Amino acid sequence: MMNGNGHVNTATEYIQRHHKHQPADHQCSSHLIKHIKAPVHLVWSLVRRFDQPQKYKPFVSRCVVRGNLEIGTLREVNVKSGLPATTSTERLELLDDDEHILSIRIVGGDHRLRNYSSILSLHPEIIDGRPGTMVIESFVVDVPEGNTKDETCYFVEALIKCNLKSLAEVCERLAVQDQTEPIDRV
């Protein structure tokens, strides 16, 4: 994506602009990047559905939203068995349809992810001559007592990697069905 100076933005620039976490000493923070062979509008159509994370998040079995899709809306997420949790209560912090940014905060649940906050942003790119999307997801979370920062980051990153892999699979399958036209490189 071109910035105001005619240069292509890098992942680093996007992270600096949209993924501003300030972890305290007792917290860990990280970011992950996934390149998806599907146009931004298609990926965003799934990501923005705060009320339906199960469309691409493999560990979510059910989601119930209270209220409209607006800042402050809460969702109750049921987690599939196999994880050290069964429920999570999450609040929508930001939903920006122009910039393609979603932010959530976990505010309750029977898990160890305390003060968890994440930001997910989408950025158009060209992959193999076709419209693609760079997805960046960052987070900050408290390190639970008895765990290290590395252990906590590793666990959360593993969950996010699974979610991003699933998001890519769903979107790329939809993109193939949509048969988007190649973009000529200039």
Short mmCIF file of N, CA and C in Angstrom, two decimals:
data_model
loop_
_atom_site.label_atom_id
_atom_site.label_comp_id
_atom_site.label_asym_id
_atom_site.label_seq_id
_atom_site.Cartn_x
_atom_site.Cartn_y
_atom_site.Cartn_z
N MET A 1 0.85 -1.18 0.00
CA MET A 1 0.00 0.00 0.00
C MET A 1 0.89 1.24 0.00
N MET A 2 0.57 2.20 -0.84
CA MET A 2 1.38 3.40 -0.95
C MET A 2 1.08 4.35 0.21
N ASN A 3 2.16 4.93 0.76
CA ASN A 3 1.94 5.96 1.77
C ASN A 3 1.94 7.33 1.08
N GLY A 4 1.84 8.39 1.83
CA GLY A 4 1.75 9.73 1.25
C GLY A 4 2.97 10.15 0.46
N ASN A 5 4.11 9.51 0.70
CA ASN A 5 5.33 9.86 -0.01
C ASN A 5 5.56 8.99 -1.24
N GLY A 6 4.60 8.14 -1.60
CA GLY A 6 4.75 7.28 -2.76
C GLY A 6 5.57 6.04 -2.50
N HIS A 7 5.83 5.72 -1.24
CA HIS A 7 6.59 4.53 -0.88
C HIS A 7 5.64 3.43 -0.40
N VAL A 8 6.08 2.21 -0.56
CA VAL A 8 5.29 1.08 -0.10
C VAL A 8 5.50 0.92 1.41
N ASN A 9 4.40 0.85 2.15
CA ASN A 9 4.50 0.65 3.59
C ASN A 9 4.96 -0.76 3.89
N THR A 10 5.76 -0.89 4.92
CA THR A 10 6.23 -2.20 5.35
C THR A 10 5.44 -2.64 6.57
N ALA A 11 5.56 -3.91 6.89
CA ALA A 11 4.89 -4.43 8.09
C ALA A 11 5.33 -3.63 9.32
N THR A 12 6.60 -3.27 9.37
CA THR A 12 7.12 -2.51 10.52
C THR A 12 6.38 -1.18 10.67
N GLU A 13 6.14 -0.51 9.55
CA GLU A 13 5.42 0.77 9.60
C GLU A 13 3.99 0.57 10.07
N TYR A 14 3.34 -0.48 9.58
CA TYR A 14 1.97 -0.75 10.02
C TYR A 14 1.93 -1.06 11.51
N ILE A 15 2.88 -1.83 11.98
CA ILE A 15 2.93 -2.19 13.41
C ILE A 15 3.12 -0.94 14.25
N GLN A 16 4.05 -0.07 13.85
CA GLN A 16 4.29 1.16 14.59
C GLN A 16 3.06 2.06 14.60
N ARG A 17 2.31 2.07 13.51
CA ARG A 17 1.15 2.95 13.41
C ARG A 17 -0.09 2.40 14.12
N HIS A 18 -0.37 1.10 13.99
CA HIS A 18 -1.64 0.56 14.46
C HIS A 18 -1.56 -0.35 15.69
N HIS A 19 -0.38 -0.84 16.02
CA HIS A 19 -0.25 -1.87 17.06
C HIS A 19 0.57 -1.35 18.23
N LYS A 20 0.02 -0.35 18.90
CA LYS A 20 0.73 0.30 20.00
C LYS A 20 0.33 -0.31 21.33
N HIS A 21 1.11 -1.27 21.78
CA HIS A 21 0.90 -1.84 23.11
C HIS A 21 2.05 -1.37 23.99
N GLN A 22 1.74 -1.11 25.24
CA GLN A 22 2.78 -0.71 26.18
C GLN A 22 2.75 -1.68 27.36
N PRO A 23 3.40 -2.85 27.19
CA PRO A 23 3.33 -3.86 28.24
C PRO A 23 4.05 -3.42 29.52
N ALA A 24 3.43 -3.74 30.64
CA ALA A 24 4.05 -3.51 31.94
C ALA A 24 5.04 -4.65 32.20
N ASP A 25 5.76 -4.56 33.30
CA ASP A 25 6.77 -5.57 33.62
C ASP A 25 6.18 -6.97 33.75
N HIS A 26 4.93 -7.06 34.21
CA HIS A 26 4.30 -8.37 34.44
C HIS A 26 3.49 -8.85 33.23
N GLN A 27 3.74 -8.25 32.06
CA GLN A 27 3.00 -8.60 30.86
C GLN A 27 3.96 -9.00 29.73
N CYS A 28 3.40 -9.69 28.73
CA CYS A 28 4.16 -9.97 27.51
C CYS A 28 3.34 -9.46 26.33
N SER A 29 4.04 -9.19 25.25
CA SER A 29 3.41 -8.65 24.06
C SER A 29 4.16 -9.17 22.83
N SER A 30 3.44 -9.35 21.75
CA SER A 30 4.05 -9.82 20.52
C SER A 30 3.13 -9.49 19.37
N HIS A 31 3.61 -9.76 18.15
CA HIS A 31 2.78 -9.60 16.95
C HIS A 31 3.10 -10.73 15.99
N LEU A 32 2.11 -11.08 15.18
CA LEU A 32 2.28 -12.10 14.15
C LEU A 32 1.77 -11.55 12.84
N ILE A 33 2.34 -12.04 11.75
CA ILE A 33 1.97 -11.58 10.41
C ILE A 33 1.61 -12.80 9.57
N LYS A 34 0.50 -12.69 8.83
CA LYS A 34 0.06 -13.76 7.93
C LYS A 34 -0.29 -13.13 6.59
N HIS A 35 0.22 -13.70 5.51
CA HIS A 35 -0.11 -13.25 4.16
C HIS A 35 -1.18 -14.18 3.60
N ILE A 36 -2.30 -13.60 3.18
CA ILE A 36 -3.43 -14.38 2.71
C ILE A 36 -3.69 -14.06 1.23
N LYS A 37 -3.85 -15.11 0.44
CA LYS A 37 -4.10 -14.95 -0.99
C LYS A 37 -5.59 -14.72 -1.23
N ALA A 38 -6.06 -13.59 -0.73
CA ALA A 38 -7.46 -13.16 -0.90
C ALA A 38 -7.49 -11.65 -0.71
N PRO A 39 -8.39 -10.96 -1.40
CA PRO A 39 -8.44 -9.50 -1.28
C PRO A 39 -8.92 -9.05 0.10
N VAL A 40 -8.50 -7.84 0.46
CA VAL A 40 -8.81 -7.29 1.78
C VAL A 40 -10.31 -7.32 2.07
N HIS A 41 -11.13 -6.93 1.10
CA HIS A 41 -12.58 -6.87 1.37
C HIS A 41 -13.13 -8.23 1.78
N LEU A 42 -12.61 -9.29 1.20
CA LEU A 42 -13.07 -10.63 1.53
C LEU A 42 -12.61 -11.03 2.94
N VAL A 43 -11.34 -10.80 3.25
CA VAL A 43 -10.80 -11.13 4.58
C VAL A 43 -11.52 -10.30 5.64
N TRP A 44 -11.71 -9.02 5.37
CA TRP A 44 -12.37 -8.13 6.33
C TRP A 44 -13.82 -8.57 6.58
N SER A 45 -14.47 -9.10 5.57
CA SER A 45 -15.87 -9.53 5.75
C SER A 45 -15.98 -10.62 6.83
N LEU A 46 -14.95 -11.39 7.04
CA LEU A 46 -14.94 -12.39 8.12
C LEU A 46 -14.43 -11.79 9.43
N VAL A 47 -13.32 -11.08 9.36
CA VAL A 47 -12.68 -10.54 10.57
C VAL A 47 -13.61 -9.58 11.31
N ARG A 48 -14.31 -8.74 10.59
CA ARG A 48 -15.14 -7.71 11.23
C ARG A 48 -16.36 -8.27 11.96
N ARG A 49 -16.68 -9.55 11.73
CA ARG A 49 -17.86 -10.15 12.36
C ARG A 49 -17.55 -10.55 13.80
N PHE A 50 -17.50 -9.54 14.66
CA PHE A 50 -17.27 -9.73 16.09
C PHE A 50 -18.27 -10.72 16.67
N ASP A 51 -19.45 -10.79 16.04
CA ASP A 51 -20.52 -11.67 16.52
C ASP A 51 -20.38 -13.10 16.01
N GLN A 52 -19.43 -13.36 15.11
CA GLN A 52 -19.30 -14.72 14.55
C GLN A 52 -17.84 -15.16 14.41
N PRO A 53 -17.06 -15.14 15.49
CA PRO A 53 -15.65 -15.54 15.38
C PRO A 53 -15.48 -17.01 14.99
N GLN A 54 -16.49 -17.81 15.24
CA GLN A 54 -16.41 -19.24 14.92
C GLN A 54 -16.34 -19.49 13.41
N LYS A 55 -16.59 -18.47 12.60
CA LYS A 55 -16.51 -18.63 11.13
C LYS A 55 -15.08 -18.98 10.71
N TYR A 56 -14.09 -18.55 11.52
CA TYR A 56 -12.71 -18.87 11.17
C TYR A 56 -11.83 -19.25 12.37
N LYS A 57 -12.31 -19.05 13.58
CA LYS A 57 -11.51 -19.41 14.75
C LYS A 57 -11.86 -20.84 15.17
N PRO A 58 -10.93 -21.77 14.99
CA PRO A 58 -11.24 -23.19 15.20
C PRO A 58 -11.54 -23.58 16.65
N PHE A 59 -11.13 -22.76 17.62
CA PHE A 59 -11.34 -23.12 19.03
C PHE A 59 -12.65 -22.56 19.58
N VAL A 60 -13.39 -21.80 18.77
CA VAL A 60 -14.65 -21.22 19.22
C VAL A 60 -15.80 -22.10 18.74
N SER A 61 -16.62 -22.55 19.69
CA SER A 61 -17.76 -23.39 19.31
C SER A 61 -19.05 -22.59 19.21
N ARG A 62 -19.13 -21.48 19.97
CA ARG A 62 -20.38 -20.71 20.01
C ARG A 62 -20.06 -19.30 20.45
N CYS A 63 -20.86 -18.35 19.99
CA CYS A 63 -20.68 -16.95 20.38
C CYS A 63 -22.06 -16.30 20.51
N VAL A 64 -22.27 -15.63 21.63
CA VAL A 64 -23.52 -14.90 21.86
C VAL A 64 -23.16 -13.45 22.14
N VAL A 65 -23.75 -12.54 21.35
CA VAL A 65 -23.48 -11.11 21.50
C VAL A 65 -24.66 -10.44 22.16
N ARG A 66 -24.35 -9.53 23.06
CA ARG A 66 -25.39 -8.72 23.71
C ARG A 66 -25.32 -7.33 23.10
N GLY A 67 -26.40 -6.92 22.46
CA GLY A 67 -26.43 -5.57 21.88
C GLY A 67 -26.01 -5.53 20.43
N ASN A 68 -25.86 -4.31 19.93
CA ASN A 68 -25.46 -4.08 18.54
C ASN A 68 -23.94 -4.17 18.40
N LEU A 69 -23.49 -4.27 17.16
CA LEU A 69 -22.05 -4.29 16.91
C LEU A 69 -21.51 -2.87 16.97
N GLU A 70 -21.12 -2.45 18.16
CA GLU A 70 -20.56 -1.12 18.35
C GLU A 70 -19.52 -1.19 19.46
N ILE A 71 -18.72 -0.15 19.58
CA ILE A 71 -17.68 -0.13 20.60
C ILE A 71 -18.32 -0.37 21.97
N GLY A 72 -17.73 -1.29 22.74
CA GLY A 72 -18.26 -1.63 24.06
C GLY A 72 -19.14 -2.86 24.07
N THR A 73 -19.54 -3.34 22.90
CA THR A 73 -20.36 -4.54 22.83
C THR A 73 -19.61 -5.73 23.41
N LEU A 74 -20.34 -6.56 24.17
CA LEU A 74 -19.75 -7.76 24.76
C LEU A 74 -20.19 -9.01 24.01
N ARG A 75 -19.27 -9.99 23.96
CA ARG A 75 -19.63 -11.29 23.42
C ARG A 75 -19.18 -12.36 24.41
N GLU A 76 -20.01 -13.39 24.53
CA GLU A 76 -19.69 -14.57 25.33
C GLU A 76 -19.28 -15.66 24.37
N VAL A 77 -18.05 -16.11 24.48
CA VAL A 77 -17.52 -17.11 23.58
C VAL A 77 -17.37 -18.44 24.34
N ASN A 78 -17.88 -19.51 23.74
CA ASN A 78 -17.65 -20.85 24.28
C ASN A 78 -16.47 -21.45 23.54
N VAL A 79 -15.55 -22.01 24.31
CA VAL A 79 -14.32 -22.56 23.76
C VAL A 79 -14.46 -24.07 23.66
N LYS A 80 -13.98 -24.64 22.54
CA LYS A 80 -14.05 -26.09 22.36
C LYS A 80 -13.15 -26.79 23.37
N SER A 81 -13.50 -28.02 23.68
CA SER A 81 -12.71 -28.77 24.65
C SER A 81 -11.30 -28.98 24.12
N GLY A 82 -10.38 -29.20 25.05
CA GLY A 82 -8.98 -29.38 24.68
C GLY A 82 -8.13 -28.19 25.08
N LEU A 83 -8.76 -27.07 25.37
CA LEU A 83 -8.04 -25.89 25.84
C LEU A 83 -8.33 -25.70 27.32
N PRO A 84 -7.43 -25.00 28.02
CA PRO A 84 -7.65 -24.78 29.46
C PRO A 84 -8.66 -23.67 29.74
N ALA A 85 -9.83 -23.76 29.12
CA ALA A 85 -10.90 -22.78 29.31
C ALA A 85 -12.17 -23.33 28.70
N THR A 86 -13.31 -22.79 29.13
CA THR A 86 -14.58 -23.14 28.48
C THR A 86 -15.31 -21.89 27.99
N THR A 87 -15.07 -20.74 28.65
CA THR A 87 -15.75 -19.51 28.24
C THR A 87 -14.79 -18.32 28.27
N SER A 88 -15.15 -17.32 27.49
CA SER A 88 -14.41 -16.06 27.48
C SER A 88 -15.40 -14.94 27.21
N THR A 89 -15.31 -13.86 27.99
CA THR A 89 -16.14 -12.68 27.75
C THR A 89 -15.23 -11.61 27.17
N GLU A 90 -15.63 -11.11 25.99
CA GLU A 90 -14.77 -10.19 25.25
C GLU A 90 -15.53 -8.93 24.87
N ARG A 91 -14.82 -7.81 24.90
CA ARG A 91 -15.43 -6.52 24.57
C ARG A 91 -14.82 -5.97 23.29
N LEU A 92 -15.67 -5.46 22.41
CA LEU A 92 -15.23 -4.81 21.18
C LEU A 92 -14.67 -3.44 21.54
N GLU A 93 -13.40 -3.22 21.24
CA GLU A 93 -12.73 -1.96 21.55
C GLU A 93 -12.67 -1.03 20.35
N LEU A 94 -12.49 -1.61 19.14
CA LEU A 94 -12.39 -0.82 17.93
C LEU A 94 -12.83 -1.66 16.74
N LEU A 95 -13.62 -1.06 15.88
CA LEU A 95 -14.04 -1.68 14.62
C LEU A 95 -14.02 -0.58 13.56
N ASP A 96 -12.92 -0.52 12.81
CA ASP A 96 -12.71 0.54 11.83
C ASP A 96 -12.80 -0.05 10.43
N ASP A 97 -13.94 0.17 9.77
CA ASP A 97 -14.16 -0.38 8.44
C ASP A 97 -13.32 0.31 7.37
N ASP A 98 -12.88 1.53 7.61
CA ASP A 98 -12.05 2.24 6.63
C ASP A 98 -10.60 1.76 6.67
N GLU A 99 -10.06 1.64 7.88
CA GLU A 99 -8.66 1.23 8.04
C GLU A 99 -8.51 -0.30 8.19
N HIS A 100 -9.64 -1.01 8.32
CA HIS A 100 -9.65 -2.47 8.51
C HIS A 100 -8.89 -2.87 9.78
N ILE A 101 -9.35 -2.32 10.91
CA ILE A 101 -8.74 -2.62 12.20
C ILE A 101 -9.81 -3.07 13.18
N LEU A 102 -9.52 -4.17 13.87
CA LEU A 102 -10.41 -4.72 14.90
C LEU A 102 -9.58 -4.86 16.17
N SER A 103 -10.14 -4.40 17.28
CA SER A 103 -9.47 -4.57 18.56
C SER A 103 -10.47 -5.11 19.57
N ILE A 104 -10.01 -6.09 20.35
CA ILE A 104 -10.85 -6.66 21.40
C ILE A 104 -10.07 -6.71 22.70
N ARG A 105 -10.82 -6.78 23.80
CA ARG A 105 -10.23 -6.94 25.12
C ARG A 105 -11.02 -8.04 25.84
N ILE A 106 -10.30 -8.96 26.46
CA ILE A 106 -10.96 -9.99 27.26
C ILE A 106 -11.24 -9.42 28.63
N VAL A 107 -12.51 -9.48 29.04
CA VAL A 107 -12.92 -8.89 30.32
C VAL A 107 -13.40 -9.93 31.33
N GLY A 108 -13.43 -11.20 30.94
CA GLY A 108 -13.84 -12.25 31.87
C GLY A 108 -13.74 -13.62 31.24
N GLY A 109 -14.02 -14.64 32.06
CA GLY A 109 -13.97 -16.01 31.56
C GLY A 109 -13.20 -16.90 32.52
N ASP A 110 -13.25 -18.18 32.26
CA ASP A 110 -12.59 -19.15 33.14
C ASP A 110 -11.25 -19.59 32.55
N HIS A 111 -10.38 -18.63 32.32
CA HIS A 111 -9.07 -18.91 31.73
C HIS A 111 -8.04 -18.03 32.42
N ARG A 112 -6.80 -18.16 31.98
CA ARG A 112 -5.71 -17.43 32.63
C ARG A 112 -5.25 -16.21 31.84
N LEU A 113 -5.97 -15.84 30.80
CA LEU A 113 -5.58 -14.68 29.99
C LEU A 113 -6.16 -13.40 30.60
N ARG A 114 -5.47 -12.86 31.59
CA ARG A 114 -5.92 -11.65 32.27
C ARG A 114 -5.36 -10.41 31.56
N ASN A 115 -6.21 -9.40 31.47
CA ASN A 115 -5.83 -8.13 30.82
C ASN A 115 -5.32 -8.35 29.40
N TYR A 116 -5.94 -9.28 28.70
CA TYR A 116 -5.59 -9.56 27.31
C TYR A 116 -6.26 -8.53 26.41
N SER A 117 -5.47 -7.99 25.51
CA SER A 117 -5.98 -7.05 24.52
C SER A 117 -5.29 -7.37 23.20
N SER A 118 -6.06 -7.35 22.11
CA SER A 118 -5.45 -7.61 20.81
C SER A 118 -5.91 -6.60 19.77
N ILE A 119 -5.05 -6.40 18.79
CA ILE A 119 -5.36 -5.54 17.65
C ILE A 119 -5.06 -6.36 16.40
N LEU A 120 -6.01 -6.36 15.49
CA LEU A 120 -5.84 -7.07 14.23
C LEU A 120 -6.06 -6.05 13.11
N SER A 121 -5.07 -5.94 12.20
CA SER A 121 -5.21 -5.00 11.08
C SER A 121 -4.95 -5.72 9.77
N LEU A 122 -5.64 -5.26 8.72
CA LEU A 122 -5.51 -5.84 7.39
C LEU A 122 -4.95 -4.79 6.44
N HIS A 123 -4.06 -5.25 5.54
CA HIS A 123 -3.40 -4.34 4.61
C HIS A 123 -3.32 -4.98 3.23
N PRO A 124 -3.77 -4.27 2.19
CA PRO A 124 -3.74 -4.85 0.84
C PRO A 124 -2.32 -5.04 0.35
N GLU A 125 -2.12 -6.12 -0.38
CA GLU A 125 -0.84 -6.39 -1.03
C GLU A 125 -1.10 -7.24 -2.26
N ILE A 126 -0.11 -7.39 -3.10
CA ILE A 126 -0.22 -8.23 -4.28
C ILE A 126 0.56 -9.52 -4.01
N ILE A 127 -0.10 -10.66 -4.18
CA ILE A 127 0.55 -11.96 -4.00
C ILE A 127 0.35 -12.75 -5.29
N ASP A 128 1.45 -13.12 -5.92
CA ASP A 128 1.39 -13.87 -7.18
C ASP A 128 0.53 -13.16 -8.22
N GLY A 129 0.62 -11.83 -8.28
CA GLY A 129 -0.11 -11.07 -9.28
C GLY A 129 -1.59 -10.88 -8.99
N ARG A 130 -2.02 -11.29 -7.82
CA ARG A 130 -3.45 -11.17 -7.46
C ARG A 130 -3.60 -10.38 -6.16
N PRO A 131 -4.81 -9.84 -5.93
CA PRO A 131 -5.04 -9.12 -4.68
C PRO A 131 -4.86 -10.04 -3.48
N GLY A 132 -4.09 -9.58 -2.52
CA GLY A 132 -3.86 -10.34 -1.30
C GLY A 132 -3.98 -9.43 -0.10
N THR A 133 -3.79 -10.01 1.07
CA THR A 133 -3.94 -9.28 2.32
C THR A 133 -2.82 -9.67 3.28
N MET A 134 -2.18 -8.66 3.85
CA MET A 134 -1.27 -8.88 4.96
C MET A 134 -2.07 -8.64 6.23
N VAL A 135 -2.14 -9.67 7.07
CA VAL A 135 -2.85 -9.58 8.34
C VAL A 135 -1.80 -9.48 9.44
N ILE A 136 -1.95 -8.49 10.31
CA ILE A 136 -1.07 -8.33 11.45
C ILE A 136 -1.93 -8.41 12.70
N GLU A 137 -1.58 -9.31 13.63
CA GLU A 137 -2.28 -9.39 14.90
C GLU A 137 -1.26 -9.25 16.02
N SER A 138 -1.56 -8.34 16.92
CA SER A 138 -0.68 -8.11 18.07
C SER A 138 -1.51 -8.24 19.34
N PHE A 139 -0.80 -8.47 20.45
CA PHE A 139 -1.50 -8.64 21.72
C PHE A 139 -0.61 -8.21 22.88
N VAL A 140 -1.25 -7.98 24.00
CA VAL A 140 -0.57 -7.81 25.28
C VAL A 140 -1.41 -8.56 26.30
N VAL A 141 -0.76 -9.21 27.26
CA VAL A 141 -1.48 -10.01 28.26
C VAL A 141 -0.62 -10.12 29.51
N ASP A 142 -1.28 -10.27 30.66
CA ASP A 142 -0.56 -10.52 31.91
C ASP A 142 0.09 -11.89 31.86
N VAL A 143 1.26 -12.02 32.45
CA VAL A 143 1.91 -13.32 32.59
C VAL A 143 1.35 -13.96 33.86
N PRO A 144 0.69 -15.12 33.73
CA PRO A 144 0.10 -15.76 34.92
C PRO A 144 1.18 -16.18 35.92
N GLU A 145 0.80 -16.16 37.18
CA GLU A 145 1.73 -16.60 38.22
C GLU A 145 2.16 -18.04 37.93
N GLY A 146 3.45 -18.29 38.04
CA GLY A 146 3.98 -19.62 37.79
C GLY A 146 4.43 -19.82 36.35
N ASN A 147 4.22 -18.82 35.49
CA ASN A 147 4.66 -18.90 34.09
C ASN A 147 5.67 -17.80 33.80
N THR A 148 6.44 -18.00 32.75
CA THR A 148 7.39 -16.98 32.30
C THR A 148 6.77 -16.18 31.16
N LYS A 149 7.39 -15.06 30.84
CA LYS A 149 6.94 -14.27 29.68
C LYS A 149 7.02 -15.11 28.41
N ASP A 150 8.13 -15.85 28.26
CA ASP A 150 8.30 -16.67 27.05
C ASP A 150 7.22 -17.73 26.94
N GLU A 151 6.89 -18.40 28.04
CA GLU A 151 5.85 -19.44 28.01
C GLU A 151 4.50 -18.84 27.63
N THR A 152 4.19 -17.69 28.22
CA THR A 152 2.90 -17.04 27.97
C THR A 152 2.81 -16.58 26.51
N CYS A 153 3.86 -15.94 26.02
CA CYS A 153 3.85 -15.50 24.62
C CYS A 153 3.76 -16.69 23.68
N TYR A 154 4.47 -17.75 23.98
CA TYR A 154 4.45 -18.94 23.12
C TYR A 154 3.03 -19.51 23.04
N PHE A 155 2.34 -19.60 24.18
CA PHE A 155 0.97 -20.14 24.21
C PHE A 155 0.02 -19.26 23.39
N VAL A 156 0.05 -17.95 23.63
CA VAL A 156 -0.87 -17.04 22.92
C VAL A 156 -0.54 -17.01 21.44
N GLU A 157 0.75 -16.98 21.10
CA GLU A 157 1.14 -16.99 19.68
C GLU A 157 0.66 -18.26 18.98
N ALA A 158 0.71 -19.40 19.68
CA ALA A 158 0.24 -20.65 19.08
C ALA A 158 -1.25 -20.58 18.77
N LEU A 159 -2.05 -20.00 19.68
CA LEU A 159 -3.49 -19.83 19.43
C LEU A 159 -3.73 -18.91 18.24
N ILE A 160 -3.02 -17.78 18.22
CA ILE A 160 -3.20 -16.82 17.12
C ILE A 160 -2.78 -17.43 15.79
N LYS A 161 -1.67 -18.18 15.78
CA LYS A 161 -1.23 -18.84 14.54
C LYS A 161 -2.31 -19.78 14.01
N CYS A 162 -2.94 -20.52 14.90
CA CYS A 162 -4.03 -21.42 14.47
C CYS A 162 -5.19 -20.62 13.89
N ASN A 163 -5.55 -19.52 14.55
CA ASN A 163 -6.64 -18.68 14.05
C ASN A 163 -6.30 -18.07 12.70
N LEU A 164 -5.07 -17.58 12.53
CA LEU A 164 -4.68 -16.96 11.27
C LEU A 164 -4.57 -17.98 10.15
N LYS A 165 -4.10 -19.17 10.48
CA LYS A 165 -4.02 -20.25 9.48
C LYS A 165 -5.43 -20.61 9.00
N SER A 166 -6.37 -20.72 9.93
CA SER A 166 -7.75 -21.03 9.59
C SER A 166 -8.37 -19.89 8.78
N LEU A 167 -8.10 -18.64 9.19
CA LEU A 167 -8.61 -17.49 8.45
C LEU A 167 -8.12 -17.53 7.01
N ALA A 168 -6.84 -17.83 6.82
CA ALA A 168 -6.27 -17.92 5.47
C ALA A 168 -6.95 -19.01 4.66
N GLU A 169 -7.14 -20.18 5.27
CA GLU A 169 -7.77 -21.29 4.55
C GLU A 169 -9.18 -20.95 4.10
N VAL A 170 -9.97 -20.36 5.00
CA VAL A 170 -11.35 -20.00 4.68
C VAL A 170 -11.38 -18.94 3.58
N CYS A 171 -10.56 -17.90 3.73
CA CYS A 171 -10.57 -16.79 2.76
C CYS A 171 -10.04 -17.22 1.41
N GLU A 172 -8.98 -18.03 1.41
CA GLU A 172 -8.42 -18.47 0.13
C GLU A 172 -9.38 -19.39 -0.61
N ARG A 173 -10.12 -20.19 0.13
CA ARG A 173 -11.14 -21.04 -0.49
C ARG A 173 -12.23 -20.16 -1.11
N LEU A 174 -12.67 -19.13 -0.38
CA LEU A 174 -13.68 -18.21 -0.91
C LEU A 174 -13.15 -17.42 -2.11
N ALA A 175 -11.87 -17.03 -2.05
CA ALA A 175 -11.27 -16.26 -3.14
C ALA A 175 -11.21 -17.09 -4.42
N VAL A 176 -10.91 -18.36 -4.31
CA VAL A 176 -10.86 -19.24 -5.49
C VAL A 176 -12.26 -19.34 -6.10
N GLN A 177 -13.27 -19.44 -5.25
CA GLN A 177 -14.65 -19.50 -5.74
C GLN A 177 -15.04 -18.18 -6.42
N ASP A 178 -14.48 -17.07 -5.89
CA ASP A 178 -14.78 -15.74 -6.42
C ASP A 178 -14.02 -15.45 -7.71
N GLN A 179 -12.91 -16.16 -7.95
CA GLN A 179 -12.08 -16.00 -9.15
C GLN A 179 -11.72 -14.55 -9.41
N THR A 180 -11.02 -13.95 -8.46
CA THR A 180 -10.58 -12.57 -8.65
C THR A 180 -9.57 -12.50 -9.79
N GLU A 181 -9.64 -11.44 -10.56
CA GLU A 181 -8.77 -11.25 -11.73
C GLU A 181 -7.36 -10.85 -11.31
N PRO A 182 -6.35 -11.30 -12.05
CA PRO A 182 -4.97 -10.88 -11.75
C PRO A 182 -4.83 -9.37 -11.95
N ILE A 183 -3.91 -8.80 -11.18
CA ILE A 183 -3.59 -7.39 -11.33
C ILE A 183 -2.30 -7.30 -12.10
N ASP A 184 -2.30 -6.49 -13.16
CA ASP A 184 -1.08 -6.31 -13.96
C ASP A 184 -0.09 -5.49 -13.14
N ARG A 185 1.14 -5.97 -13.10
CA ARG A 185 2.18 -5.21 -12.39
C ARG A 185 2.68 -4.10 -13.30
N VAL A 186 2.88 -2.95 -12.72
CA VAL A 186 3.33 -1.79 -13.49
C VAL A 186 4.84 -1.68 -13.43
#
